[in-house]
């Protein structure tokens, strides 16, 4: 089963585009929320999605940073999915954990997502 997850960071953003895309791609069950991606703590819909998936299911999101913006959190999510016999597909990025290349891309993009999140926090080059 394809299980979709959509997230926006603030309540003034809309989930419509992500939900439409996930539905179009064949997701039979959708979880969505408005919550910051800085941490997975407090993200009830994400936790429900991870609890819901069963062996053979695929968690689908539009972009990896919709899932999380921390490499550690993304790694934990990937481990949870792997432990349950599930895979991850990211529609707008070449991530599909059913392949070695997809797993490599997952790790590379996870690192960039964390880096991007850190930049607005007052980073100064020395």
mmCIF file of C-alpha atoms in Angstrom:
data_model
loop_
_atom_site.group_PDB
_atom_site.id
_atom_site.type_symbol
_atom_site.label_atom_id
_atom_site.label_comp_id
_atom_site.label_asym_id
_atom_site.label_seq_id
_atom_site.Cartn_x
_atom_site.Cartn_y
_atom_site.Cartn_z
ATOM 1 C CA UNK A 1 0.000 0.000 0.000
ATOM 2 C CA UNK A 2 1.194 3.517 -0.758
ATOM 3 C CA UNK A 3 0.869 5.730 2.326
ATOM 4 C CA UNK A 4 1.241 9.475 1.819
ATOM 5 C CA UNK A 5 2.618 12.046 4.234
ATOM 6 C CA UNK A 6 2.340 15.807 3.689
ATOM 7 C CA UNK A 7 3.559 18.631 5.922
ATOM 8 C CA UNK A 8 3.763 22.393 5.871
ATOM 9 C CA UNK A 9 5.609 24.446 8.474
ATOM 10 C CA UNK A 10 2.989 27.080 9.272
ATOM 11 C CA UNK A 11 -0.775 27.324 9.353
ATOM 12 C CA UNK A 12 -0.758 30.044 6.671
ATOM 13 C CA UNK A 13 0.690 27.547 4.164
ATOM 14 C CA UNK A 14 -1.537 25.075 2.354
ATOM 15 C CA UNK A 15 -1.266 21.306 2.093
ATOM 16 C CA UNK A 16 -3.405 21.170 -1.059
ATOM 17 C CA UNK A 17 -0.624 20.746 -3.635
ATOM 18 C CA UNK A 18 1.088 17.955 -1.693
ATOM 19 C CA UNK A 19 -2.183 16.136 -0.970
ATOM 20 C CA UNK A 20 -3.256 16.355 -4.622
ATOM 21 C CA UNK A 21 0.099 15.008 -5.797
ATOM 22 C CA UNK A 22 0.107 12.136 -3.297
ATOM 23 C CA UNK A 23 -3.441 11.212 -4.268
ATOM 24 C CA UNK A 24 -2.544 11.384 -7.977
ATOM 25 C CA UNK A 25 0.439 9.058 -7.374
ATOM 26 C CA UNK A 26 -1.889 6.454 -5.868
ATOM 27 C CA UNK A 27 -1.587 6.890 -2.112
ATOM 28 C CA UNK A 28 -4.488 5.057 -0.530
ATOM 29 C CA UNK A 29 -4.021 6.543 2.933
ATOM 30 C CA UNK A 30 -2.865 10.100 3.685
ATOM 31 C CA UNK A 31 -1.496 11.746 6.792
ATOM 32 C CA UNK A 32 -0.981 15.513 6.824
ATOM 33 C CA UNK A 33 -0.174 18.256 9.297
ATOM 34 C CA UNK A 34 0.963 21.837 9.800
ATOM 35 C CA UNK A 35 4.010 21.627 12.029
ATOM 36 C CA UNK A 36 7.645 22.716 11.951
ATOM 37 C CA UNK A 37 10.053 20.224 10.412
ATOM 38 C CA UNK A 38 12.876 21.134 12.791
ATOM 39 C CA UNK A 39 12.147 18.041 14.843
ATOM 40 C CA UNK A 40 9.887 15.016 14.702
ATOM 41 C CA UNK A 41 8.840 15.668 18.308
ATOM 42 C CA UNK A 42 5.142 16.538 18.552
ATOM 43 C CA UNK A 43 4.342 15.592 14.964
ATOM 44 C CA UNK A 44 1.344 13.389 15.645
ATOM 45 C CA UNK A 45 0.437 12.686 12.014
ATOM 46 C CA UNK A 46 3.980 11.570 11.217
ATOM 47 C CA UNK A 47 3.912 9.209 14.166
ATOM 48 C CA UNK A 48 0.499 7.895 13.104
ATOM 49 C CA UNK A 49 1.842 7.289 9.579
ATOM 50 C CA UNK A 50 4.866 5.398 10.935
ATOM 51 C CA UNK A 51 2.607 3.361 13.221
ATOM 52 C CA UNK A 52 0.191 2.667 10.350
ATOM 53 C CA UNK A 53 2.602 1.280 7.733
ATOM 54 C CA UNK A 54 2.962 -2.490 7.532
ATOM 55 C CA UNK A 55 5.455 -4.795 5.861
ATOM 56 C CA UNK A 56 5.502 -4.147 2.126
ATOM 57 C CA UNK A 57 4.022 -0.649 2.398
ATOM 58 C CA UNK A 58 5.739 2.416 0.959
ATOM 59 C CA UNK A 59 5.714 5.795 2.698
ATOM 60 C CA UNK A 60 5.509 8.526 0.046
ATOM 61 C CA UNK A 61 6.184 12.254 0.385
ATOM 62 C CA UNK A 62 6.760 14.989 -2.178
ATOM 63 C CA UNK A 63 10.116 16.224 -0.840
ATOM 64 C CA UNK A 64 12.424 14.808 1.796
ATOM 65 C CA UNK A 65 12.323 17.997 3.875
ATOM 66 C CA UNK A 66 8.555 17.493 4.260
ATOM 67 C CA UNK A 67 9.413 14.373 6.246
ATOM 68 C CA UNK A 68 12.135 15.973 8.406
ATOM 69 C CA UNK A 69 14.960 18.487 8.202
ATOM 70 C CA UNK A 70 17.400 16.737 10.491
ATOM 71 C CA UNK A 71 19.685 13.996 9.227
ATOM 72 C CA UNK A 72 19.310 12.223 12.580
ATOM 73 C CA UNK A 73 15.497 12.351 12.421
ATOM 74 C CA UNK A 74 15.515 11.202 8.802
ATOM 75 C CA UNK A 75 17.841 8.344 9.727
ATOM 76 C CA UNK A 76 15.526 7.326 12.561
ATOM 77 C CA UNK A 77 12.523 7.394 10.217
ATOM 78 C CA UNK A 78 14.418 5.315 7.644
ATOM 79 C CA UNK A 79 15.383 2.796 10.347
ATOM 80 C CA UNK A 80 11.788 2.570 11.576
ATOM 81 C CA UNK A 81 10.572 1.926 8.035
ATOM 82 C CA UNK A 82 13.314 -0.612 7.377
ATOM 83 C CA UNK A 83 12.595 -2.449 10.641
ATOM 84 C CA UNK A 84 8.947 -2.729 9.600
ATOM 85 C CA UNK A 85 9.841 -3.960 6.098
ATOM 86 C CA UNK A 86 8.686 -0.731 4.461
ATOM 87 C CA UNK A 87 10.282 1.579 1.928
ATOM 88 C CA UNK A 88 10.341 5.318 1.292
ATOM 89 C CA UNK A 89 9.728 7.114 -1.994
ATOM 90 C CA UNK A 90 10.195 10.863 -2.441
ATOM 91 C CA UNK A 91 8.423 12.043 -5.559
ATOM 92 C CA UNK A 92 10.374 15.207 -6.387
ATOM 93 C CA UNK A 93 13.796 13.759 -5.617
ATOM 94 C CA UNK A 94 15.540 10.561 -6.786
ATOM 95 C CA UNK A 95 14.856 8.762 -3.511
ATOM 96 C CA UNK A 96 13.500 5.253 -3.521
ATOM 97 C CA UNK A 97 14.929 3.097 -0.730
ATOM 98 C CA UNK A 98 14.212 -0.060 -2.685
ATOM 99 C CA UNK A 99 17.496 0.556 -4.554
ATOM 100 C CA UNK A 100 21.107 1.189 -3.471
ATOM 101 C CA UNK A 101 21.171 4.409 -5.505
ATOM 102 C CA UNK A 102 17.973 5.607 -3.839
ATOM 103 C CA UNK A 103 19.458 4.910 -0.409
ATOM 104 C CA UNK A 104 22.577 6.877 -1.321
ATOM 105 C CA UNK A 105 20.486 9.820 -2.514
ATOM 106 C CA UNK A 106 18.428 9.657 0.695
ATOM 107 C CA UNK A 107 21.556 10.125 2.802
ATOM 108 C CA UNK A 108 22.983 12.888 0.628
ATOM 109 C CA UNK A 109 19.761 14.893 0.493
ATOM 110 C CA UNK A 110 19.201 14.381 4.234
ATOM 111 C CA UNK A 111 22.553 16.030 4.912
ATOM 112 C CA UNK A 112 21.640 18.971 2.649
ATOM 113 C CA UNK A 113 18.227 19.363 4.304
ATOM 114 C CA UNK A 114 19.891 19.639 7.712
ATOM 115 C CA UNK A 115 22.480 22.087 6.355
ATOM 116 C CA UNK A 116 19.764 24.237 4.765
ATOM 117 C CA UNK A 117 17.785 24.336 8.013
ATOM 118 C CA UNK A 118 20.882 25.478 9.947
ATOM 119 C CA UNK A 119 21.679 28.411 7.641
ATOM 120 C CA UNK A 120 18.940 30.840 8.754
ATOM 121 C CA UNK A 121 19.982 30.467 12.393
ATOM 122 C CA UNK A 122 22.624 33.140 12.174
ATOM 123 C CA UNK A 123 25.473 31.237 10.570
ATOM 124 C CA UNK A 124 28.464 33.472 9.969
ATOM 125 C CA UNK A 125 31.527 32.516 7.961
ATOM 126 C CA UNK A 126 34.722 33.026 9.917
#
